[in-house]
PDB file of C-alpha atoms in Angstrom:
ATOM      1  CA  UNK A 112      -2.527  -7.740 -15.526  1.00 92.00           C
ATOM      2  CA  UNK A 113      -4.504  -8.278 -12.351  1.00 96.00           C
ATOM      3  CA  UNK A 114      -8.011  -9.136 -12.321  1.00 96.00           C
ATOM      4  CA  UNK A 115     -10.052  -8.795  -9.169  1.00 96.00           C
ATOM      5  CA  UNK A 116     -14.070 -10.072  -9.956  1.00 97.00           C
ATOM      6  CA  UNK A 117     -16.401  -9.616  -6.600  1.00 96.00           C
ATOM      7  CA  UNK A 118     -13.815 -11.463  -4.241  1.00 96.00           C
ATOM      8  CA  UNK A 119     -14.819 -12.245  -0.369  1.00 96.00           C
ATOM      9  CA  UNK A 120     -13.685 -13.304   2.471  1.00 95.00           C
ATOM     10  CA  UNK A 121     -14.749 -13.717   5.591  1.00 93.00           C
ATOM     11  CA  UNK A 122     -12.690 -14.832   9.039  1.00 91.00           C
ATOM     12  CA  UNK A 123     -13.807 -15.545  12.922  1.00 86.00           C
ATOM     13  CA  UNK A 124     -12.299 -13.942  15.256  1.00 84.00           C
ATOM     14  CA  UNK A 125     -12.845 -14.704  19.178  1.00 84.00           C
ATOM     15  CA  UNK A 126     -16.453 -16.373  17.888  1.00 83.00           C
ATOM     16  CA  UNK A 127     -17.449 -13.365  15.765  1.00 88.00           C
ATOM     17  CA  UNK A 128     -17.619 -13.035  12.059  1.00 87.00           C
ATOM     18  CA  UNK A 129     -15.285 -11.001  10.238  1.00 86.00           C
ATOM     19  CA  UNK A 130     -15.956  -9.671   6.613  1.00 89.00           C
ATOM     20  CA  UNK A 131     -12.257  -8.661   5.906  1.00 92.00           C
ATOM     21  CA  UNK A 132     -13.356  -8.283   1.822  1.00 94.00           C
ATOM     22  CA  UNK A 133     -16.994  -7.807   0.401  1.00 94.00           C
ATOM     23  CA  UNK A 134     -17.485  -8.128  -3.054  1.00 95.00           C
ATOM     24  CA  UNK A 135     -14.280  -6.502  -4.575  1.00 95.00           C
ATOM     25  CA  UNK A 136     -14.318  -5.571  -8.117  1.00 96.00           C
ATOM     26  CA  UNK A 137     -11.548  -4.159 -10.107  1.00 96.00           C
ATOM     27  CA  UNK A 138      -8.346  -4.184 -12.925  1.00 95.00           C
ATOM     28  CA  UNK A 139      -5.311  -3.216 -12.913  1.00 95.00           C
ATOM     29  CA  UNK A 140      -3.321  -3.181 -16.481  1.00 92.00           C
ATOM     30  CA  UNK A 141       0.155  -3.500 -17.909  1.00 90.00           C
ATOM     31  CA  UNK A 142       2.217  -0.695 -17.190  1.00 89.00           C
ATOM     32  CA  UNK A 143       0.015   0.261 -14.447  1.00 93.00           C
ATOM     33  CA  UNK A 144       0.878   0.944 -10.355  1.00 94.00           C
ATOM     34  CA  UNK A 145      -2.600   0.794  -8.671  1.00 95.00           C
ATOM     35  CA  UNK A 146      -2.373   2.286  -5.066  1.00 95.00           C
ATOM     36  CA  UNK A 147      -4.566  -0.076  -2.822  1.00 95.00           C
ATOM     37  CA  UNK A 148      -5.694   2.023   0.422  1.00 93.00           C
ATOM     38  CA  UNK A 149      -7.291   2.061   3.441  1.00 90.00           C
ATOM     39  CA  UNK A 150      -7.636   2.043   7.453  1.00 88.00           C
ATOM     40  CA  UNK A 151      -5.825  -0.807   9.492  1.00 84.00           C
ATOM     41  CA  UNK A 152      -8.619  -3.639   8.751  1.00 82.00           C
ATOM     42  CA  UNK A 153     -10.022  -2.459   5.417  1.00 86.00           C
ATOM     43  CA  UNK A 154      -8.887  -5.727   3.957  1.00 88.00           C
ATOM     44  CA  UNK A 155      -6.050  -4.663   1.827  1.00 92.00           C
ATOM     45  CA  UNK A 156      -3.127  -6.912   3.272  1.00 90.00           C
ATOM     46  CA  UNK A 157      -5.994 -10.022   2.689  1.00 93.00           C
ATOM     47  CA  UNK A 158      -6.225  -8.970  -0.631  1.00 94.00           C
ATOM     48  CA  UNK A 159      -2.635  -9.044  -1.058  1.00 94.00           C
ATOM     49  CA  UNK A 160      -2.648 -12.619   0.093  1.00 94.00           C
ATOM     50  CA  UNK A 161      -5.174 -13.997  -1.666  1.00 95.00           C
ATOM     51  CA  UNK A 162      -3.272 -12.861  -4.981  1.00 96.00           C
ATOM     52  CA  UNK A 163      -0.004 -13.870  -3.667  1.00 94.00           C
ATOM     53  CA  UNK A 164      -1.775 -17.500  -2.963  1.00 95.00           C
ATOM     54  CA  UNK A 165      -1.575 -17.607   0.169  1.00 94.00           C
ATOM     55  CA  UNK A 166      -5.418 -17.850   0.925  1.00 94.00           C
ATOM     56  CA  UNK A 167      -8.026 -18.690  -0.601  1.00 96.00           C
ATOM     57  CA  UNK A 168     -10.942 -16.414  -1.138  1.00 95.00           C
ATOM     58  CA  UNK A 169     -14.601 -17.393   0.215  1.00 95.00           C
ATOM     59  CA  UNK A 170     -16.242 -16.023  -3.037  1.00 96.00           C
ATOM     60  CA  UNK A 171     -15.552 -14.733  -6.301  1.00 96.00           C
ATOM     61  CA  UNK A 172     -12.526 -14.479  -8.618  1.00 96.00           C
ATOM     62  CA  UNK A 173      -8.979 -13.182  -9.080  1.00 96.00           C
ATOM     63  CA  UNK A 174      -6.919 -13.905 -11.934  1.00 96.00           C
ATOM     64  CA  UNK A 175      -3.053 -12.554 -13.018  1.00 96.00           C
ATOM     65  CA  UNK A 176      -2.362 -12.375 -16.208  1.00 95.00           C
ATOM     66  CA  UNK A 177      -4.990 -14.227 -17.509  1.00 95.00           C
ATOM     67  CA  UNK A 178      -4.503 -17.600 -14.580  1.00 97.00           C
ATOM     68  CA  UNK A 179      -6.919 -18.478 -11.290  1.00 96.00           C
ATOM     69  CA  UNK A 180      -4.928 -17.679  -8.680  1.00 96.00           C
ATOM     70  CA  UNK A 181      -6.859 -20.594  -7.323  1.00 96.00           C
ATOM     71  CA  UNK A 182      -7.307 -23.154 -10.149  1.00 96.00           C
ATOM     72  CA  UNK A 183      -3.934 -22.320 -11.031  1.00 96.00           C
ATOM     73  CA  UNK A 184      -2.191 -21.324  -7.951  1.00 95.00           C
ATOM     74  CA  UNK A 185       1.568 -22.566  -8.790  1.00 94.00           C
ATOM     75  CA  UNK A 186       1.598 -21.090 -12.411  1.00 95.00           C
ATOM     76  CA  UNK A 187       0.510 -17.697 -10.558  1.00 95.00           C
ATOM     77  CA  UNK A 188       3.369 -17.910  -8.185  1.00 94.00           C
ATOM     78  CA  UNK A 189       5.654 -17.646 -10.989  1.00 93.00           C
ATOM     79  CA  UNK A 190       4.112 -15.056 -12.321  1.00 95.00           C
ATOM     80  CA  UNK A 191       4.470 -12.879  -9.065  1.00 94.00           C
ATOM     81  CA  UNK A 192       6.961 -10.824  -7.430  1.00 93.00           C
ATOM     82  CA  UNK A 193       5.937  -9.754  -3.943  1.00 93.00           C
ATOM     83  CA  UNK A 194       7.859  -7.879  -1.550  1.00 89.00           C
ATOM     84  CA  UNK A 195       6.523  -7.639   2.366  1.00 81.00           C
ATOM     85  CA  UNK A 196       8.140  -5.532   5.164  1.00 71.00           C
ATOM     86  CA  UNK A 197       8.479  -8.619   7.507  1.00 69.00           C
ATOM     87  CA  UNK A 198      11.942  -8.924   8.812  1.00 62.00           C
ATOM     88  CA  UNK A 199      11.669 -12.815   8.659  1.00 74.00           C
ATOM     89  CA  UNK A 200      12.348 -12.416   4.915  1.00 81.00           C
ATOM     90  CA  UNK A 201      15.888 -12.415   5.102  1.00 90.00           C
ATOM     91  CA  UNK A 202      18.909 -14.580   6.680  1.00 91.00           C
ATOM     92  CA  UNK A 203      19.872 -11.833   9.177  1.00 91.00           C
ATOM     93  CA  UNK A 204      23.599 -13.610   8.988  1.00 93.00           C
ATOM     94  CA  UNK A 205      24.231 -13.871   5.286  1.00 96.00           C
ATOM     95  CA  UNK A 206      25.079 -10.914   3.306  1.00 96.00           C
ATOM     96  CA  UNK A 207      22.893  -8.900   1.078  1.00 95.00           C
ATOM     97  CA  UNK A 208      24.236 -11.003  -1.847  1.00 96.00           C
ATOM     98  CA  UNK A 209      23.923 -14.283  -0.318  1.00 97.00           C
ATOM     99  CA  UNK A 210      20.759 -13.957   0.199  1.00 95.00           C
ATOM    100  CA  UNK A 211      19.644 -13.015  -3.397  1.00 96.00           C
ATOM    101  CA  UNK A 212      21.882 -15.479  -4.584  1.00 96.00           C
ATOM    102  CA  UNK A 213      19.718 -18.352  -2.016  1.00 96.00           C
ATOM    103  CA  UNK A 214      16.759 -17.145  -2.901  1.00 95.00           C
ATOM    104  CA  UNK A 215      17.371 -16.997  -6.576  1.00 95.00           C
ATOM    105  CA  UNK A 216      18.853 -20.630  -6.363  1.00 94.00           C
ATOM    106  CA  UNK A 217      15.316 -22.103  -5.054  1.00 92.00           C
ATOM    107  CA  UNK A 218      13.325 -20.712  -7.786  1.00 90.00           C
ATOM    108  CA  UNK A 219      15.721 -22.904 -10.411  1.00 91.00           C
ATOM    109  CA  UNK A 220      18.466 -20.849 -11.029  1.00 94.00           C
ATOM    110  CA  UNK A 221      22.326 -22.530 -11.214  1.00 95.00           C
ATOM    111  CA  UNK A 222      24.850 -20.991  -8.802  1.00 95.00           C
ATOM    112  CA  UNK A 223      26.690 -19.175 -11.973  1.00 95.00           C
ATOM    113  CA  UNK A 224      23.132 -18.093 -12.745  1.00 96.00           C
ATOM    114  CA  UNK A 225      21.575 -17.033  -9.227  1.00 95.00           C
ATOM    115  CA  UNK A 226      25.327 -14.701  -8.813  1.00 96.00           C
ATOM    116  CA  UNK A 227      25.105 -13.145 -11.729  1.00 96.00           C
ATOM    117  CA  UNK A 228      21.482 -12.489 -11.323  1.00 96.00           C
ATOM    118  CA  UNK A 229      22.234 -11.120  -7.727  1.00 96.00           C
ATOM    119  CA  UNK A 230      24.746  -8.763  -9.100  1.00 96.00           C
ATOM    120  CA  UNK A 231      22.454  -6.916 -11.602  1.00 95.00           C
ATOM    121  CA  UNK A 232      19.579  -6.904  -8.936  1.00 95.00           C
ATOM    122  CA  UNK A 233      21.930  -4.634  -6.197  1.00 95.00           C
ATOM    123  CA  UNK A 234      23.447  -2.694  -8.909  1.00 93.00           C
ATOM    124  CA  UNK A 235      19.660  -1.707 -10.034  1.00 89.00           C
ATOM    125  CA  UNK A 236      18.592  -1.349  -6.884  1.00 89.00           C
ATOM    126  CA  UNK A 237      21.808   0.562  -5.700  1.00 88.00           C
ATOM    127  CA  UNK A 238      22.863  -1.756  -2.889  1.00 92.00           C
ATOM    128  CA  UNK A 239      26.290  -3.253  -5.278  1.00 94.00           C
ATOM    129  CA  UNK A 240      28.426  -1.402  -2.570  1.00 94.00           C
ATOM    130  CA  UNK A 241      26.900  -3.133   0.214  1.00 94.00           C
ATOM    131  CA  UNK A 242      26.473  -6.368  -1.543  1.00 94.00           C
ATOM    132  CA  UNK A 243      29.150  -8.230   1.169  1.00 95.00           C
ATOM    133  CA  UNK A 244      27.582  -6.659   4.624  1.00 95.00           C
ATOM    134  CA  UNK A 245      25.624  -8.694   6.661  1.00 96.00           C
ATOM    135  CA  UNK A 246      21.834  -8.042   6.068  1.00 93.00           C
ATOM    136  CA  UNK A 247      21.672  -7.331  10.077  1.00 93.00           C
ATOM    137  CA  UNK A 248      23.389  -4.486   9.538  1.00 94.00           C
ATOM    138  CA  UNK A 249      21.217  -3.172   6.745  1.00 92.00           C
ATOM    139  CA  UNK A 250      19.040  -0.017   7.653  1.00 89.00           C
ATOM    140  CA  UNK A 251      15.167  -0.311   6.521  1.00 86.00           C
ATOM    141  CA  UNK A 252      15.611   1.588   3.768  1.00 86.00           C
ATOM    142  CA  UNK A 253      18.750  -0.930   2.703  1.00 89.00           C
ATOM    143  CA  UNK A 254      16.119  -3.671   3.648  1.00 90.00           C
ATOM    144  CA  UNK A 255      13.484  -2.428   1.788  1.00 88.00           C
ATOM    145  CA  UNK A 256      15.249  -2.125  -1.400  1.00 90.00           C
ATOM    146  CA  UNK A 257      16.990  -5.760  -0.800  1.00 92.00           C
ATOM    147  CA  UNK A 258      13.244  -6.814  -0.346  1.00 91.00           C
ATOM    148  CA  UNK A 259      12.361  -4.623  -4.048  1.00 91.00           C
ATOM    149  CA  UNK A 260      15.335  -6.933  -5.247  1.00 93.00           C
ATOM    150  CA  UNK A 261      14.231 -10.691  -4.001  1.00 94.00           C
ATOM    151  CA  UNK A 262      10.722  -9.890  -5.535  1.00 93.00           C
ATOM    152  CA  UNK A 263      12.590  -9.506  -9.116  1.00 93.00           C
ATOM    153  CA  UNK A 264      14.973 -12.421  -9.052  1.00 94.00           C
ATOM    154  CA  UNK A 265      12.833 -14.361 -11.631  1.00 92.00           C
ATOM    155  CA  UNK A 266      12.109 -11.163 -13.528  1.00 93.00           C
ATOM    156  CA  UNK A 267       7.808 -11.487 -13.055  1.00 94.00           C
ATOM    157  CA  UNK A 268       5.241  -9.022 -15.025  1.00 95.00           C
ATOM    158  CA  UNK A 269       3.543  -8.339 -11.549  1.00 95.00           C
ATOM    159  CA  UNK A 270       4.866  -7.030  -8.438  1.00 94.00           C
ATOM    160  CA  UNK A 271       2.667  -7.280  -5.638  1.00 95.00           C
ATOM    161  CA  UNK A 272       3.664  -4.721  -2.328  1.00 91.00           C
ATOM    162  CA  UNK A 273       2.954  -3.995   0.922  1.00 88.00           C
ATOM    163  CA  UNK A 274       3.454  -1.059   2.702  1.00 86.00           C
ATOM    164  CA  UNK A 275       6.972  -1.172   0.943  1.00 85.00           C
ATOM    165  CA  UNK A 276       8.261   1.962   2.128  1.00 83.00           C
ATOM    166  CA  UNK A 277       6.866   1.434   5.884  1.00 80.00           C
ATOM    167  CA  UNK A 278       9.181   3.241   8.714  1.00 76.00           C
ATOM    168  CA  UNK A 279      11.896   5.010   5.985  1.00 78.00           C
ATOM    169  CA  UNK A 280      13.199   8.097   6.383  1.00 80.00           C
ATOM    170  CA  UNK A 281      12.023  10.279   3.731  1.00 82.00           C
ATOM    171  CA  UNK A 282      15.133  10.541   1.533  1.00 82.00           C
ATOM    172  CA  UNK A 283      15.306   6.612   1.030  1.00 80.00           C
ATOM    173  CA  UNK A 284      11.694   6.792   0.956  1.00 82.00           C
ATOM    174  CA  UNK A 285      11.668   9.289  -2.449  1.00 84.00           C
ATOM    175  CA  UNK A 286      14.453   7.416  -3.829  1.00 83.00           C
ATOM    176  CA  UNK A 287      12.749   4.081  -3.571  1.00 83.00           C
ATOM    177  CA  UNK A 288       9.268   5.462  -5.396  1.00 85.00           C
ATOM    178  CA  UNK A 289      11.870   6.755  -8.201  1.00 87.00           C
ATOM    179  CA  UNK A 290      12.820   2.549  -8.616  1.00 84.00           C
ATOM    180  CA  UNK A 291       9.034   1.762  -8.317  1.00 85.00           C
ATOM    181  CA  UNK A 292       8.043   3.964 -10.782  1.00 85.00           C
ATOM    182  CA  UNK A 293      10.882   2.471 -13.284  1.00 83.00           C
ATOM    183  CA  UNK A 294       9.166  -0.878 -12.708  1.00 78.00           C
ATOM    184  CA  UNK A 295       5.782   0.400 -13.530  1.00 72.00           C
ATOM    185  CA  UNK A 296       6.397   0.906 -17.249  1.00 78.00           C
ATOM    186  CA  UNK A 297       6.277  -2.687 -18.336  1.00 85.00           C
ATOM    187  CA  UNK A 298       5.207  -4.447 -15.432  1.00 89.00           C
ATOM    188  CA  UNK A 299       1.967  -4.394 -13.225  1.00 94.00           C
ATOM    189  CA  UNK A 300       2.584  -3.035  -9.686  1.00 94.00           C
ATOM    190  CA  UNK A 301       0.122  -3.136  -7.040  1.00 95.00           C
ATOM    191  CA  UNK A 302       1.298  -1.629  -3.731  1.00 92.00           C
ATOM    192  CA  UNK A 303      -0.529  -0.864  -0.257  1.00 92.00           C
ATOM    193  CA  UNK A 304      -0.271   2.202   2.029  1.00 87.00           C
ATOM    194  CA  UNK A 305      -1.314   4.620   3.899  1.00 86.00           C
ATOM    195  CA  UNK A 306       1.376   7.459   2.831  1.00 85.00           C
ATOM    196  CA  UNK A 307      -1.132   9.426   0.308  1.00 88.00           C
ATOM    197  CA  UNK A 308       1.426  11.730  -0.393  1.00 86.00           C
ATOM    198  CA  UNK A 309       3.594   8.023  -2.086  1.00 88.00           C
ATOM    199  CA  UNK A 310       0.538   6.771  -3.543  1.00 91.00           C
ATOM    200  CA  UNK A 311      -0.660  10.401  -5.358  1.00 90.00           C
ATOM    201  CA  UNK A 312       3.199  10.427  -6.209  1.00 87.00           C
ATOM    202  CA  UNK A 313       3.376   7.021  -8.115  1.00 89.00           C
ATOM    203  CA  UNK A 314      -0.284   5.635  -8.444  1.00 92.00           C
ATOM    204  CA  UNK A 315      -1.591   5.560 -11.901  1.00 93.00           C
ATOM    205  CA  UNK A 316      -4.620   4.061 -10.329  1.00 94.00           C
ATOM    206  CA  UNK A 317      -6.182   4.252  -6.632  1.00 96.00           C
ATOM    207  CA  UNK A 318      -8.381   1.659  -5.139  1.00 96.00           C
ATOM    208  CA  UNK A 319     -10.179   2.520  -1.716  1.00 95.00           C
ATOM    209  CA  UNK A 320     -11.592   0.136   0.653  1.00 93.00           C
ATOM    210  CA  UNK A 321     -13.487   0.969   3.748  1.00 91.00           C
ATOM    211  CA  UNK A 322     -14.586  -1.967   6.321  1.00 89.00           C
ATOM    212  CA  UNK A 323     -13.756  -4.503   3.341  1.00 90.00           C
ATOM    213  CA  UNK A 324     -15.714  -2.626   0.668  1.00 93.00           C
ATOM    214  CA  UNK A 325     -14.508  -1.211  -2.398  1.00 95.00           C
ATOM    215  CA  UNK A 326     -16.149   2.805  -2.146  1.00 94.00           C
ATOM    216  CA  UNK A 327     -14.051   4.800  -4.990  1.00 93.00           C
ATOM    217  CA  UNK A 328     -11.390   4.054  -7.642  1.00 94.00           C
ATOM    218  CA  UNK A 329      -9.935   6.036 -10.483  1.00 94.00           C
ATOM    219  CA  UNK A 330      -6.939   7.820 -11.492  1.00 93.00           C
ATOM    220  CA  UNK A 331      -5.744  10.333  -8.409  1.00 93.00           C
ATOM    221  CA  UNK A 332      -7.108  13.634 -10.694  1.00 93.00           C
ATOM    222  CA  UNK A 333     -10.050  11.834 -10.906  1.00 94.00           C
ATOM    223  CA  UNK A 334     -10.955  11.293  -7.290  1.00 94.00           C
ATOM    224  CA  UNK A 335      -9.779  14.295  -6.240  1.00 93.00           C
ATOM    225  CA  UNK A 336     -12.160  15.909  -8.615  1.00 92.00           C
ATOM    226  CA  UNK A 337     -14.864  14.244  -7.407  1.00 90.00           C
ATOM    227  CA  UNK A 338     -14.388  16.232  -4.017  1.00 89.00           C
ATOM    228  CA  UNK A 339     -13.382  19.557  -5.103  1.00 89.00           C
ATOM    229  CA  UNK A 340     -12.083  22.207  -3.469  1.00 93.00           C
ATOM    230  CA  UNK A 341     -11.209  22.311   0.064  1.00 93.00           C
ATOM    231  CA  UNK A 342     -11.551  25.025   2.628  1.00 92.00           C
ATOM    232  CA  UNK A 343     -10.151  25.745   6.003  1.00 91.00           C
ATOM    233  CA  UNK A 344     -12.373  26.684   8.903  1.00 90.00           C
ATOM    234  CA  UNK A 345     -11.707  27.837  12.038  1.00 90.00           C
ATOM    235  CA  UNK A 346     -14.182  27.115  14.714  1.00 89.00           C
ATOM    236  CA  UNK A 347     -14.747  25.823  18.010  1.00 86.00           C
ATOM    237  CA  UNK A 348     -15.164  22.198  19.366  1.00 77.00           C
ATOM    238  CA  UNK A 349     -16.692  20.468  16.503  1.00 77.00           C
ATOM    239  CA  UNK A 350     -19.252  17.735  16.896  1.00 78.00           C
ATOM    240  CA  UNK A 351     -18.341  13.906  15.805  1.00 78.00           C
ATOM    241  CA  UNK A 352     -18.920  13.778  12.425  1.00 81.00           C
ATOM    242  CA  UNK A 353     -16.812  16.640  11.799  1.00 85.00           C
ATOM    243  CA  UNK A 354     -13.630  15.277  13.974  1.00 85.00           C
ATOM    244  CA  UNK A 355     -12.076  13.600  11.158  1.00 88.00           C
ATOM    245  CA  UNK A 356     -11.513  16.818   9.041  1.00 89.00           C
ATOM    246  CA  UNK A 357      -9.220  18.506  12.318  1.00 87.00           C
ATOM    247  CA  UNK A 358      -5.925  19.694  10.737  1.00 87.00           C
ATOM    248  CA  UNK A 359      -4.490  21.560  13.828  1.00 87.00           C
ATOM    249  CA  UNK A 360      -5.954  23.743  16.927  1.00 83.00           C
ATOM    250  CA  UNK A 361      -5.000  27.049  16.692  1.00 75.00           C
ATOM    251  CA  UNK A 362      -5.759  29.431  19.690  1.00 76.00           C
ATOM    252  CA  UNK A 363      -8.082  27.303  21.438  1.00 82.00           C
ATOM    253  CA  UNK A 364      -9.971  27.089  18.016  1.00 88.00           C
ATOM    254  CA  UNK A 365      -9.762  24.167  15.658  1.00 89.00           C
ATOM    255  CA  UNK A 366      -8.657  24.017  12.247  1.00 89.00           C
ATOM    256  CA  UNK A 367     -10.927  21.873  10.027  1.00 89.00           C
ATOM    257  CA  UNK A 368     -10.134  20.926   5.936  1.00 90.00           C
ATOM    258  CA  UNK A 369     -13.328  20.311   4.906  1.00 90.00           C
ATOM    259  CA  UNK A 370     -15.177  20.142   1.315  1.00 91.00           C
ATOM    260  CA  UNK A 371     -16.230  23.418  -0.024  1.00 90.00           C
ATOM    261  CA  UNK A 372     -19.995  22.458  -0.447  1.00 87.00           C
ATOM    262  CA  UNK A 373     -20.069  21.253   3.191  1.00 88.00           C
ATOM    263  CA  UNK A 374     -21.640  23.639   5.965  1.00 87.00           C
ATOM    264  CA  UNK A 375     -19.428  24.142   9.006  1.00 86.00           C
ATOM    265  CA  UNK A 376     -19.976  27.353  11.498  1.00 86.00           C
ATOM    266  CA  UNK A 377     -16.630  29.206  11.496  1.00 86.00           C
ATOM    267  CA  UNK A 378     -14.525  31.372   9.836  1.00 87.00           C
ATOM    268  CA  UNK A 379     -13.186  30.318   6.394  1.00 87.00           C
ATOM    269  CA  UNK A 380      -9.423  31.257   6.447  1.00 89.00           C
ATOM    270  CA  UNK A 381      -9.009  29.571   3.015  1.00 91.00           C
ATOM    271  CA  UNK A 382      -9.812  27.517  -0.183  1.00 93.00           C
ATOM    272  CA  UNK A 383      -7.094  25.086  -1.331  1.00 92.00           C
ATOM    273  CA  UNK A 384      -7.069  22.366  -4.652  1.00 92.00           C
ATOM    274  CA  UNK A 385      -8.258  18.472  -2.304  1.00 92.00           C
ATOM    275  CA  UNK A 386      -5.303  16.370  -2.068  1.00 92.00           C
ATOM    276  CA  UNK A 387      -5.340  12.411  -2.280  1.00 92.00           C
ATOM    277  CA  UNK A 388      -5.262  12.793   2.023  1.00 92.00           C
ATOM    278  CA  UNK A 389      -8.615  14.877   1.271  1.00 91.00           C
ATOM    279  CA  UNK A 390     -10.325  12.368  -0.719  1.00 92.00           C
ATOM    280  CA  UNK A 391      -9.099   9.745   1.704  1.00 91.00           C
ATOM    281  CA  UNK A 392     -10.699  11.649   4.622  1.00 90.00           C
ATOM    282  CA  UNK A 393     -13.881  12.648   3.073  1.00 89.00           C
ATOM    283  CA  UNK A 394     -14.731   9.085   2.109  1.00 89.00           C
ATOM    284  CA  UNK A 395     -13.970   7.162   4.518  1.00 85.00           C
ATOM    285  CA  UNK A 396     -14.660   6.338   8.283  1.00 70.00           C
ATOM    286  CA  UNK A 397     -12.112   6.146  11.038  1.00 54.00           C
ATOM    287  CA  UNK A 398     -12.250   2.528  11.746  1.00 46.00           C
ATOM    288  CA  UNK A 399     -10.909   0.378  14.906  1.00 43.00           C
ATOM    289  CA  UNK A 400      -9.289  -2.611  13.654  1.00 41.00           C
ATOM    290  CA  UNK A 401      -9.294  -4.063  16.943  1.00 40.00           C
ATOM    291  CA  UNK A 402     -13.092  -4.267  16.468  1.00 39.00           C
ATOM    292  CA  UNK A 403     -13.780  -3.474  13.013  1.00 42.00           C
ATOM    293  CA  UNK A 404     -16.534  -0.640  14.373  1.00 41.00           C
ATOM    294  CA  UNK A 405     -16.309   3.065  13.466  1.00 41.00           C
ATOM    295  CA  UNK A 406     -14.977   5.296  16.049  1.00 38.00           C
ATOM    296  CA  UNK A 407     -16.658   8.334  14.946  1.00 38.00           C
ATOM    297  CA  UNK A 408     -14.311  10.234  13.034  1.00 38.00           C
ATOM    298  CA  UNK A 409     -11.319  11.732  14.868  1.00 37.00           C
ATOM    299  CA  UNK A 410      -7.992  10.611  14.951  1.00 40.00           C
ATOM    300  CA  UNK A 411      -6.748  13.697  13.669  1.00 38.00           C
ATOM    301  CA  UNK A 412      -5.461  12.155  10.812  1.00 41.00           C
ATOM    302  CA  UNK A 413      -3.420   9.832  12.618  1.00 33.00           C
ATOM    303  CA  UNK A 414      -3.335   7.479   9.688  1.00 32.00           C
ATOM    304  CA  UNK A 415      -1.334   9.534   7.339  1.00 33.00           C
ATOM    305  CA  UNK A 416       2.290   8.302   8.092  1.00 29.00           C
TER     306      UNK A 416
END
């Protein structure tokens, strides 16, 4: 179980104050995959790190499975599994195996224990057959499920992810959700991304943060009954606060997706059930995270990878 109680955290940046996290409130259970999303600077890899103990919040509380992940920072840690995309993770000249069997040896496990261990991790994660290749020649989605596998070693009741399936093709992509969502029935998985498509797909729960506040969370149905319906509009140049709903331009006219109760001059060309992209859109600004100011919409979606 994660436990997130009004957490901040603030950092300076080039002499100006940054509030990367403002107050963050929320739970995620047993059995659970909570979907953590938001623009580039909405605070959700800082979020990550402060559960994985890696920093230290400014204010309030986070606890996993029952333990302060400051108070008790090293009982935490052995608690976790987390799995980044950084390519640093891995020895790029040892084999996939090797490197399980390393990494399994420095959280306590014999050599009879850390090769065995190594084993059943590729078989479950369906990398056996490439178990003796170098991990330089592993292709991200190899990579990412050799990453899926290091975060189990020690067998933890949380996994904590980011952007897991960032830059796979979309066949290794599907099959990796399928192993994710085997985890999620006895273990607490929280992920980050901005695929909504993965995170409507998997998410049992979805947390949204905007400019390092918390503004909607709830099951996907949930939040995409909170907008509604959708309809298409065709219409001419729109004006800013309309940019972010742009689908596609059609004929010199653009295509907007916008909420059914929302006024837009155009022609309707249809009504469709909101997506998770939708909800995304609707409550959220485009944000620079350069800057951390709003650009005003736009974008064209640009965000949904």
């Amino acid at each position: 179980m994660i436990e997130v109680d009004k957490i901040s955290k603030t950092f300076r940046v080039k002499g100006k104050e940054i509030r990367a996290l403002d107050e963050i409130s929320f739970q995620v259970g047993k059995g659970e995959i909570c979907g953590l999303v938001g623009h580039n600077g909405a605070g959700k890899t800082t979020l990550i790190k402060i559960l994985s103990t890696l920093i230290v919040p400014d204010a309030g509380e986070a606890r996993v499975e029952n333990h302060d992940v400051v108070k008790e920072a090293n009982l935490v840690r052995k608690l976790l599994g987390v799995m980044t995309v950084s390519e640093r993770a891995f020895y790029y000249r040892l084999t996939g195996m090797e490197n399980l069997m390393f990494f399994a040896s420095i959280r306590g496990l014999s050599l009879s224990e850390a090769r065995s261990r190594a084993k059943e991790l590729l078989e479950m994660v369906g990398l056996l057959e490439w178990k003796d290749i170098p991990y330089m020649k592993y292709s991200t989605g190899m990579a990412r499920k050799l990453a899926l596998a290091r975060a189990l070693i020690t067998d933890p009741p949380v996994i904590l992810m980011d952007e897991p399936t960032l830059g796979m093709d979309p066949i290794s992509s599907r099959e990796f959700r399928r192993l994710v969502e085997s985890l999620g029935r006895n273990r607490t998985v929280l992920m980050t991304s901005h695929n909504m498509v993965e995170v409507e797909d998997l998410a049992d729960r979805v947390v949204i943060l905007n400019r390092g506040k918390l503004i909607a969370s709830g099951s996907p149905r949930e939040l995409k009954e909170r907008v509604g319906t959708m309809k298409l509009v065709r219409t001419k140049m729109p004006d800013s606060r309309l940019r972010k709903y742009i689908v596609s331009l059609s004929d010199q006219y653009f295509i907007l997706r916008v909420p059914e109760n929302m006024n837009v001059e155009g022609d309707e060309v249809s009504r469709e059930p909101a997506t998770l992209e939708d909800v995304f859109v609707s409550l959220t600004d485009e944000v620079d995270s350069t800057t951390n100011r709003s650009r005003g919409g736009g974008g064209w979606r640009r965000w949904a990878s």
